[in-house]
Short mmCIF file of C-alpha atoms in Angstrom, two decimals:
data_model
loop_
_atom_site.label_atom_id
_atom_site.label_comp_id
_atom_site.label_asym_id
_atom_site.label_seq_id
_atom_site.Cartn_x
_atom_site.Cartn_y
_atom_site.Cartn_z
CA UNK T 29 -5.47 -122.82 104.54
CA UNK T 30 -1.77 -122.83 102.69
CA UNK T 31 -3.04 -123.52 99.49
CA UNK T 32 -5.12 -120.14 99.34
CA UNK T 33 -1.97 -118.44 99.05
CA UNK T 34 -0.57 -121.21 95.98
CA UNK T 35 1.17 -119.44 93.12
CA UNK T 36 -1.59 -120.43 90.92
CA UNK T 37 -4.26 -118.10 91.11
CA UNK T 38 -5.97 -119.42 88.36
CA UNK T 39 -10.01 -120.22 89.20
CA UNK T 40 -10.41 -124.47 88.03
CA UNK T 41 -6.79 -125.10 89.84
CA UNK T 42 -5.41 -122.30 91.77
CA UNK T 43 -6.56 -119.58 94.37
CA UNK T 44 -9.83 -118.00 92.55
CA UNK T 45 -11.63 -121.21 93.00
CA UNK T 46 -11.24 -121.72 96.95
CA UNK T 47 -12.49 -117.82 97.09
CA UNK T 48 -15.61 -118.58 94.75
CA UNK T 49 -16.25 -121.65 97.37
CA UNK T 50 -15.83 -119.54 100.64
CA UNK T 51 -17.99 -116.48 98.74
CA UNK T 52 -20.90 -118.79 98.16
CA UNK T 53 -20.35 -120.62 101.29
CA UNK T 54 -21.40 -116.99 103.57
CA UNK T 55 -24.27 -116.73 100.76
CA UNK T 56 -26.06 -119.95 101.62
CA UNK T 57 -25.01 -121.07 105.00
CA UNK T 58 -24.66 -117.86 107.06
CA UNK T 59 -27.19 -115.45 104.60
CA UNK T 60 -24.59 -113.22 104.62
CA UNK T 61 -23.30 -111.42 101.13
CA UNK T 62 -20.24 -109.47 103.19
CA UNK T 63 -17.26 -110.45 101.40
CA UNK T 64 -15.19 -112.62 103.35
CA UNK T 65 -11.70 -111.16 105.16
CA UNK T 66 -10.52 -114.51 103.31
CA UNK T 67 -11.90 -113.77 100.19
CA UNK T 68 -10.29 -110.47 100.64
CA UNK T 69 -6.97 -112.05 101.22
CA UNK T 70 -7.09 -114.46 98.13
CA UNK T 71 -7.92 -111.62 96.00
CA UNK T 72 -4.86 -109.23 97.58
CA UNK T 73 -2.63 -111.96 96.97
CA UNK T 74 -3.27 -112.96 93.46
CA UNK T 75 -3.29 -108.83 92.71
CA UNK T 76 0.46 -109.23 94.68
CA UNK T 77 1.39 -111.97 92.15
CA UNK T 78 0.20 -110.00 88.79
CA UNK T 79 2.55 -107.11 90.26
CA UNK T 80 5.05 -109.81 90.73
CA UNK T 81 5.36 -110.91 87.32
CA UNK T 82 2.77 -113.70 87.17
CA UNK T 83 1.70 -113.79 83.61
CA UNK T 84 0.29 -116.94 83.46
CA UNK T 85 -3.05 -116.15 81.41
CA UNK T 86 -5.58 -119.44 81.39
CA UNK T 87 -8.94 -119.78 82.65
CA UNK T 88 -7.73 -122.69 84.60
CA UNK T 89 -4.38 -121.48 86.37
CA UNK T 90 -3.89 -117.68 85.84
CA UNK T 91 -5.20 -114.32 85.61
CA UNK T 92 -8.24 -114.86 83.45
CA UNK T 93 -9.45 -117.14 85.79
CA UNK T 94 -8.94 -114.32 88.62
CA UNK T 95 -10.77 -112.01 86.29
CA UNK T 96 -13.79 -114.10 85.61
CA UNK T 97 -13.73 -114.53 89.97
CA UNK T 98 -13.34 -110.42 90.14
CA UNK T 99 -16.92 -110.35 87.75
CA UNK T 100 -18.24 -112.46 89.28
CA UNK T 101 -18.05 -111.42 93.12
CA UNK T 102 -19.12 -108.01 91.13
CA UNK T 103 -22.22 -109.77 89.31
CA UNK T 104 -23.11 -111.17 93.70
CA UNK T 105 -23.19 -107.88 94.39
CA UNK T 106 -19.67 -108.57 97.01
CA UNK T 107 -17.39 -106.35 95.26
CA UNK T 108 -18.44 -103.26 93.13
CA UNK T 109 -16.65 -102.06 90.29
CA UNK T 110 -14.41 -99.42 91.77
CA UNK T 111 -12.77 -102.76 93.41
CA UNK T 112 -12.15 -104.51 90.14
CA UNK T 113 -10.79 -101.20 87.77
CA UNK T 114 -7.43 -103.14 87.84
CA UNK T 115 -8.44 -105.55 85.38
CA UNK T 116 -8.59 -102.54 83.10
CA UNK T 117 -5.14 -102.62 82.61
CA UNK T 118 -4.84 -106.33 81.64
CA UNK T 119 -7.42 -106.71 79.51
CA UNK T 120 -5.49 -106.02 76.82
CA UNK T 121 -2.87 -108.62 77.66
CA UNK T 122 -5.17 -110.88 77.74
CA UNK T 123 -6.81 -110.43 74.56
CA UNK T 124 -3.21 -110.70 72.96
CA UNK T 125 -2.77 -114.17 74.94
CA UNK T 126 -5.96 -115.29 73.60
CA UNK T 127 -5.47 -114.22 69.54
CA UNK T 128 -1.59 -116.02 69.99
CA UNK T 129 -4.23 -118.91 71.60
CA UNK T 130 -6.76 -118.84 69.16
CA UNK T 131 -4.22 -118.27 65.98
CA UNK T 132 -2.05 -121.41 66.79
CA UNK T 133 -5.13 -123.49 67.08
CA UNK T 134 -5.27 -123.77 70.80
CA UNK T 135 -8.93 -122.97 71.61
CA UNK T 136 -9.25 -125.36 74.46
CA UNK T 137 -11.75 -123.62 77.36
CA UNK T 138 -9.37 -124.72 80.27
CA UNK T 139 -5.81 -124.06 78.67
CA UNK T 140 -6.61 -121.53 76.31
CA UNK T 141 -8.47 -118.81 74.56
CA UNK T 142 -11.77 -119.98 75.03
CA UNK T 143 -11.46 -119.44 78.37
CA UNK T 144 -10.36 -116.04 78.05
CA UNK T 145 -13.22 -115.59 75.79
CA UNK T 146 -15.34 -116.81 78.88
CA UNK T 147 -13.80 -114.25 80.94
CA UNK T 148 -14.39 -111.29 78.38
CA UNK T 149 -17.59 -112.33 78.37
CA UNK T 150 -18.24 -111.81 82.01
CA UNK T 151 -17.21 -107.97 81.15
CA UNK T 152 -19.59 -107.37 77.81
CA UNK T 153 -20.00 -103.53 79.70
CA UNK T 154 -16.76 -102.60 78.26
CA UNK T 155 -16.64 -101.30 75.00
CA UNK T 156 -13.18 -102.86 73.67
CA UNK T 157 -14.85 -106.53 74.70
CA UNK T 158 -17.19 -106.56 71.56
CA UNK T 159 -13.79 -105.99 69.39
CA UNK T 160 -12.01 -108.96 71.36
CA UNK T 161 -14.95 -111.11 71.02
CA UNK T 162 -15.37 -110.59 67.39
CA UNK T 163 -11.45 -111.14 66.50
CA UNK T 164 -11.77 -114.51 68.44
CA UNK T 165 -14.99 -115.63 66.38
CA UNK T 166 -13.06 -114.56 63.33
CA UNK T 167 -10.31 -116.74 63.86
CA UNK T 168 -12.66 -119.72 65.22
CA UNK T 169 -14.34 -119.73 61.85
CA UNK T 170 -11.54 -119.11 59.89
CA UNK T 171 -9.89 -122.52 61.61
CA UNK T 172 -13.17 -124.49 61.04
CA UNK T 173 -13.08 -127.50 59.26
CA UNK T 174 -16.15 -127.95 56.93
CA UNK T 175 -16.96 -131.89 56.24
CA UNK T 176 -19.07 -133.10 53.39
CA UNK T 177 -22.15 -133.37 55.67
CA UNK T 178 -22.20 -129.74 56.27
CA UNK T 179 -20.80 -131.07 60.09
CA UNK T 180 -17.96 -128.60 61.33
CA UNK T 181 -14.92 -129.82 63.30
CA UNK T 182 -11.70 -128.12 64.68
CA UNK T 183 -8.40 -129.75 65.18
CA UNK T 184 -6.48 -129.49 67.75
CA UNK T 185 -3.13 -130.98 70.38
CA UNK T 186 -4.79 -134.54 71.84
CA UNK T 187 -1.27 -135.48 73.30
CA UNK T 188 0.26 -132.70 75.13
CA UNK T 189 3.24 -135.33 75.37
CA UNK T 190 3.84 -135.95 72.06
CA UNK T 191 2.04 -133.34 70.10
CA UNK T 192 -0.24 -135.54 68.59
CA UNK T 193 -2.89 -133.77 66.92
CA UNK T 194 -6.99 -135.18 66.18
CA UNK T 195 -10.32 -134.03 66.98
CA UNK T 196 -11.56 -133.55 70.30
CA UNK T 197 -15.15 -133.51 71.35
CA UNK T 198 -15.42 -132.98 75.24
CA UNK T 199 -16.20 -130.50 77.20
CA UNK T 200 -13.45 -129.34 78.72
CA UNK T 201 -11.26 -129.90 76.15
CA UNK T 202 -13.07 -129.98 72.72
CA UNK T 203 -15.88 -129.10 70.45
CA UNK T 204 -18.54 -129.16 73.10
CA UNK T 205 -16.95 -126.37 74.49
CA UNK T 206 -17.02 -124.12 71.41
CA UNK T 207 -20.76 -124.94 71.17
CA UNK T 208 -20.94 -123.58 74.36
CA UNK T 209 -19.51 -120.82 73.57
CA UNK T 210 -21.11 -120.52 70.45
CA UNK T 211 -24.71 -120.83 72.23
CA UNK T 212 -23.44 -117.55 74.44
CA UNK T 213 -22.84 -115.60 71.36
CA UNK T 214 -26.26 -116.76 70.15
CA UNK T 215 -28.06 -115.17 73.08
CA UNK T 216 -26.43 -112.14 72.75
CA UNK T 217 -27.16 -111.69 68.98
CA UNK T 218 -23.80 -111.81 67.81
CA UNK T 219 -23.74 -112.45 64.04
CA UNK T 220 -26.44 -114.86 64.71
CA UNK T 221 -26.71 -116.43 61.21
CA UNK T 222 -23.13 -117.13 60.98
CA UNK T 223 -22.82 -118.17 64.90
CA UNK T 224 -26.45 -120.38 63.66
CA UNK T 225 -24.67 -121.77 61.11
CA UNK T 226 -21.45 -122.58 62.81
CA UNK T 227 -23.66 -124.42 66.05
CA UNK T 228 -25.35 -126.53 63.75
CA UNK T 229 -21.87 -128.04 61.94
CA UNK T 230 -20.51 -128.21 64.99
CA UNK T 231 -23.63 -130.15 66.88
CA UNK T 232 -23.98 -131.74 63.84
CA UNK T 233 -20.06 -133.23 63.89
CA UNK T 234 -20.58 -134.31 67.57
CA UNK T 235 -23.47 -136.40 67.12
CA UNK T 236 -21.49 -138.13 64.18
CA UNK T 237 -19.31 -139.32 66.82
CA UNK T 238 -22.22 -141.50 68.33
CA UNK T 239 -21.39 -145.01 68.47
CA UNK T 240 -23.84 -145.99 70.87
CA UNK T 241 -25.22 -149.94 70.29
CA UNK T 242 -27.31 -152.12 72.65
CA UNK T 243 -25.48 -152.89 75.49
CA UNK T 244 -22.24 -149.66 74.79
CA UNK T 245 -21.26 -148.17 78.32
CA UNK T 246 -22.03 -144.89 76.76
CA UNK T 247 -22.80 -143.28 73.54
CA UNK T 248 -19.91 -140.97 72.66
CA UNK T 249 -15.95 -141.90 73.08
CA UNK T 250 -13.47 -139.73 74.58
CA UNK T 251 -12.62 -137.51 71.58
CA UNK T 252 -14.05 -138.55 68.07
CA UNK T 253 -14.01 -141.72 66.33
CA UNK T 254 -10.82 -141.33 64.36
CA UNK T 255 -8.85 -140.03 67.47
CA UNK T 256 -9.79 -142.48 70.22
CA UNK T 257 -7.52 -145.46 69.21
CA UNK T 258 -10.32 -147.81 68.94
CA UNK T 259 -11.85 -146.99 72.10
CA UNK T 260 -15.16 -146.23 71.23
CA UNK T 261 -16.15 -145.32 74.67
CA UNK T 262 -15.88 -142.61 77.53
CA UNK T 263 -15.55 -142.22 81.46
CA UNK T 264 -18.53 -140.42 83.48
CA UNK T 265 -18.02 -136.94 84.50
CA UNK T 266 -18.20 -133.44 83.66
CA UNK T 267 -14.76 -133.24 81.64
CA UNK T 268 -14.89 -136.38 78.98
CA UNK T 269 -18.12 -138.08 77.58
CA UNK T 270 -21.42 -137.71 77.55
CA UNK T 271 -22.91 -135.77 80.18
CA UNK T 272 -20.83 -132.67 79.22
CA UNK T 273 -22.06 -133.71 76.08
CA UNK T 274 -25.24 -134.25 76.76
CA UNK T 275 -25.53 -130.99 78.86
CA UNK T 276 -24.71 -128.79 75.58
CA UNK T 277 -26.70 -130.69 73.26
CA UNK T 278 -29.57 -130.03 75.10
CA UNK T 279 -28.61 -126.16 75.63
CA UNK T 280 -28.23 -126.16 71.77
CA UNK T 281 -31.83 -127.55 71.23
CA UNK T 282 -33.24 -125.05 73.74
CA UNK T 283 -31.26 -121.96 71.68
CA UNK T 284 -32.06 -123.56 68.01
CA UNK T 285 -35.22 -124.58 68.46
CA UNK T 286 -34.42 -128.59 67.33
CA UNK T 287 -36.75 -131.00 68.99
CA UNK T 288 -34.68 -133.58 67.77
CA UNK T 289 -31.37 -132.71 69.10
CA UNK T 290 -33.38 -132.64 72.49
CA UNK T 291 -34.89 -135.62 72.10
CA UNK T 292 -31.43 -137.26 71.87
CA UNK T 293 -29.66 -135.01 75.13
CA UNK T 294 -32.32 -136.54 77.33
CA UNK T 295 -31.76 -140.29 75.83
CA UNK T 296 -28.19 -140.18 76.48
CA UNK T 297 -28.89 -138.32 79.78
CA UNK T 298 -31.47 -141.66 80.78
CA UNK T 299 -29.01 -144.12 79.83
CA UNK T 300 -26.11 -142.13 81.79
CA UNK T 301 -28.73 -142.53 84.61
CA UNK T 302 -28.46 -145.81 84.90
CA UNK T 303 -24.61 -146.23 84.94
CA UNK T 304 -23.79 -147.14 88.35
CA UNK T 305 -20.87 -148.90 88.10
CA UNK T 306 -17.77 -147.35 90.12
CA UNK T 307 -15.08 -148.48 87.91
CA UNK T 308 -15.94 -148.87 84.52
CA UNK T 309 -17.27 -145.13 84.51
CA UNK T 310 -13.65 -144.36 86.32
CA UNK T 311 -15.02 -142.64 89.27
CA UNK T 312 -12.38 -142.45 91.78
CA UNK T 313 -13.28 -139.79 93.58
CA UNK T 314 -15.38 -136.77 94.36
CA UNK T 315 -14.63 -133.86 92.60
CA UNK T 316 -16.04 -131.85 90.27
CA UNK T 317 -14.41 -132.50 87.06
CA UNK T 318 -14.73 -136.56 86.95
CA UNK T 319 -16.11 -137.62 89.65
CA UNK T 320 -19.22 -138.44 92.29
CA UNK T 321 -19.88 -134.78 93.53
CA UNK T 322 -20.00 -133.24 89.49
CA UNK T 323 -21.63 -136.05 88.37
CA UNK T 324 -24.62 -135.61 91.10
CA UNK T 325 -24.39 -131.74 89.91
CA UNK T 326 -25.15 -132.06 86.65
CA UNK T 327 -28.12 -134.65 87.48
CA UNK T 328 -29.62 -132.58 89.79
CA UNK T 329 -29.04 -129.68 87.51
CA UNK T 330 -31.43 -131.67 84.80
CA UNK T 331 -34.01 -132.82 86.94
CA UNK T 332 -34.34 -129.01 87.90
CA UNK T 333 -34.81 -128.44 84.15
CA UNK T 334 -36.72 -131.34 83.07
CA UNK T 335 -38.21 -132.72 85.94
CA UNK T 336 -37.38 -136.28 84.74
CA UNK T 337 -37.40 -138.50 88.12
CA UNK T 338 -34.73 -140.55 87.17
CA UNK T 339 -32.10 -137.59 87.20
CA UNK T 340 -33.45 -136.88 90.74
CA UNK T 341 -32.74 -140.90 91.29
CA UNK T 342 -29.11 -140.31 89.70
CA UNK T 343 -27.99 -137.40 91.41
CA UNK T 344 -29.45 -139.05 94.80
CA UNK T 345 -27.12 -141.94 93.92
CA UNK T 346 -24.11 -139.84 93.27
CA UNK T 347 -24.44 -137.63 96.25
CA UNK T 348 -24.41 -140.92 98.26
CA UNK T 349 -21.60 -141.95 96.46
CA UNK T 350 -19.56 -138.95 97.37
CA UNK T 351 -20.09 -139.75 101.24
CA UNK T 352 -18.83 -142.68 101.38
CA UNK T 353 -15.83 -141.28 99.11
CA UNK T 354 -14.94 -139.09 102.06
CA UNK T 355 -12.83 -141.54 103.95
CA UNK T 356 -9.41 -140.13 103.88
CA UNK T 357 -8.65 -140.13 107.37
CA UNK T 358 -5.46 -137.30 106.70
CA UNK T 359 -7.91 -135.76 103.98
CA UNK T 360 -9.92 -132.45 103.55
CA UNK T 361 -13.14 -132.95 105.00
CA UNK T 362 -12.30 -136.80 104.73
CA UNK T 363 -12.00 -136.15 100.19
CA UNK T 364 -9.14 -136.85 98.93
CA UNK T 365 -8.01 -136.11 94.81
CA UNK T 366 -7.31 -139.99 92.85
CA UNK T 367 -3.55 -140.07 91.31
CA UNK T 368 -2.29 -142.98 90.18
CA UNK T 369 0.07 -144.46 92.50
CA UNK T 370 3.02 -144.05 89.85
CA UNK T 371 1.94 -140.34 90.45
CA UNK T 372 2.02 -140.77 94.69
CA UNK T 373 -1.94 -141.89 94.66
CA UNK T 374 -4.70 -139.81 96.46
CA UNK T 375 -3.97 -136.15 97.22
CA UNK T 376 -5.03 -133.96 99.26
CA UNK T 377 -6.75 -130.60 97.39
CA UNK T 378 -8.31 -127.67 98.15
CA UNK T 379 -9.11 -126.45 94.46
CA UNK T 380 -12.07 -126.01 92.33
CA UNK T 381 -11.16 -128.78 89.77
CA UNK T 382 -10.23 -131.55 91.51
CA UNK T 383 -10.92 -130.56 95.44
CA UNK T 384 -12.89 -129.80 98.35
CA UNK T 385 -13.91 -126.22 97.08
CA UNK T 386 -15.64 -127.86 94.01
CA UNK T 387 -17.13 -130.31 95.71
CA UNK T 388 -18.43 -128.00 98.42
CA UNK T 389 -19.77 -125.89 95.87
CA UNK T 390 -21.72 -129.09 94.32
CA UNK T 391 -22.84 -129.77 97.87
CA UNK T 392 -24.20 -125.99 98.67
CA UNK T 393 -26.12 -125.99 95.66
CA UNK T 394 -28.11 -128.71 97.53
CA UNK T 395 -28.99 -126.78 100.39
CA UNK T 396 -30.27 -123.97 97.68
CA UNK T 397 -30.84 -124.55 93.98
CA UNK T 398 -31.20 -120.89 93.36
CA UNK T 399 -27.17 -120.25 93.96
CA UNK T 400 -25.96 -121.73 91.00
CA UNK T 401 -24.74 -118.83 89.12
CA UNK T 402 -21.18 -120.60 89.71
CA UNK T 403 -21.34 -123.08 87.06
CA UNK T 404 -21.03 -120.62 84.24
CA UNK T 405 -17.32 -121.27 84.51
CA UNK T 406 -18.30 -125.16 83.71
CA UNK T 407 -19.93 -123.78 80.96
CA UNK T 408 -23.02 -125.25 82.41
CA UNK T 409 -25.03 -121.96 82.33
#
């Protein structure tokens, strides 16, 4: 496998990713919780590319990605912490990548200090991670918006192209990853009236976003209603919309205690049930982040919470979905990644994001619901 050895060692599109696939892969299909001579070499070369100078810092494509891996394997019981002291001494590199992050107004999970926060919370055993996690809520509230409703938005870069700036409300992206966020710190006691208070606004601004009518494809658009350009609507998948959506909502209701906010998570999870259609929901492919394989995770992930049959009938749908997707005759395991053809069409991929690591992952947590500790870093947990 070349791409275990890619210069990105990040864990959504680099090296960390293929190791958390092989690690679970020994777990449920051969019982066995050895680490993996190939785990071993992913996580000696992405040490060897810290030493060379990588200093790339993302959840997605560098080191805090490789961090959150490192905990992880450590939380399995794979590595212990003897193995992992190294990340001692980047810790506090990290927390000075995330404050730059966090100050400039970049709190996106994948690209920025959000998901360095995700990683420092993986580590909440070392005492300088309570100071880090405070400093990052600071400036989180500080850049809060408050509207007239009491709702609570951020602002943030919706056009990496041209610097356009607007409100974003995904999950991989936006707002519905602070709640998640937000709903960690909750758990953990962590200023809980002021991390309360913040949830609400910031539920509260998402489902002002709704713009769901008889007949709408789904209920939310891509980012909010003044950013989308008029279209009021969204794609199916983990990244844009409203499962992601949907997904936090309903962790929000669970952590606050609102019937009503759960009441609407499983509406817009029943009508996202019953949208089968290939192309308007831009499913393309398999992976995790937009297409068949995540989408058949996160139903099967809600009929294991809810017990609702049609999330059961959904995530049936989608996993048959992702077979048939596997007809690349030159691709991995027969999966291929979509690019548009102006960007050389369907690639091949190994990676968590887009590849056949996420998808395997989706697939192994089929053969056993109980290892599904993984999707913490989809801030699905």
């Amino acid at each position: 496998m070349i791409c275990e050895f890619s210069d990105n060692i990040g864990l959504h599109s680099g090296t960390s990713g293929i190791a958390l696939f092989i690690a679970y892969y020994d777990r449920v299909i051969r019982q066995n919780n050895e680490v993996n001579q190939k785990v071993i070499d992913i996580l000696e070369h992405n040490s060897r590319q810290i030493d060379f100078g990588q200093t790339q810092h993302t959840i997605c494509n560098g080191i805090s990605g490789f961090g959150w891996l490192c905990e992880h394997l450590r939380r399995l019981g794979m590595l212990v912490r003897e193995d992992i002291e190294f990340l001692d001494d980047l810790d506090s590199f990290l927390y000075k990548q995330m404050m730059i992050d966090i100050r400039s107004g970049n709190y996106d999970f994948l690209h920025g200090a959000l998901g360095v926060g995700t990683y420092f919370l993986s580590r909440l055993d070392h005492k300088e991670v309570l100071l880090y996690l405070t400093e990052l809520f600071t400036e989180l509230e500080k850049s809060a918006i408050l509207c007239d409703n009491g709702a609570v938005k951020w602002i943030s870069v919706i056009d990496s192209e041209t610097g356009k700036k607007g409100y974003n409300i995904s999950l991989s992206h936006g707002m519905s990853s602070i709640a998640a966020f937000l709903i960690r710190l909750h758990y953990l006691n962590f200023e809980t009236e002021t991390v309360d208070r913040l949830l609400t606004g910031t539920v509260t601004y998402i489902l002002d976003q709704n713009t769901y009518t008889d007949g709408s494809l789904s209920h939310f658009p891509s980012l909010s209603i003044d950013s989308s350009n008029g279209d009021n609507y969204s794609r199916l998948g983990w990244c844009y919309g409203d499962l992601g959506i949907a997904v936090i909502l309903r962790k929000a209701s669970i952590a606050l205690k609102n019937d009503k906010w759960e009441r609407m998570a499983i509406e817009i999870l029943r009508h996202s049930s019953n949208r089968r259609d290939l192309s308007k929901n831009a499913v393309h492919d398999a992976g995790l982040c937009h297409g068949s394989a995540g989408i058949a995770y996160i139903f099967t992930n809600m009929y294991l919470n809810t017990k609702i049959k049609e999330f059961k009938a959904a995530a049936d749908y989608w996993l048959n979905v992702s077979t048939q997707l596997a007809k690349h005759k030159d691709g991995f395991a027969g999966f291929k990644a979509w690019r548009r053809e102006e960007f050389g069409g369907p690639q091949k991929s190994y990676f968590f994001l887009d590849g056949i690591a996420g998808i395997g992952l989706a697939l192994l947590s089929q053969q056993n619901i109980d290892e599904n500790a993984w999707n913490e870093c989809l801030l699905l947990s």
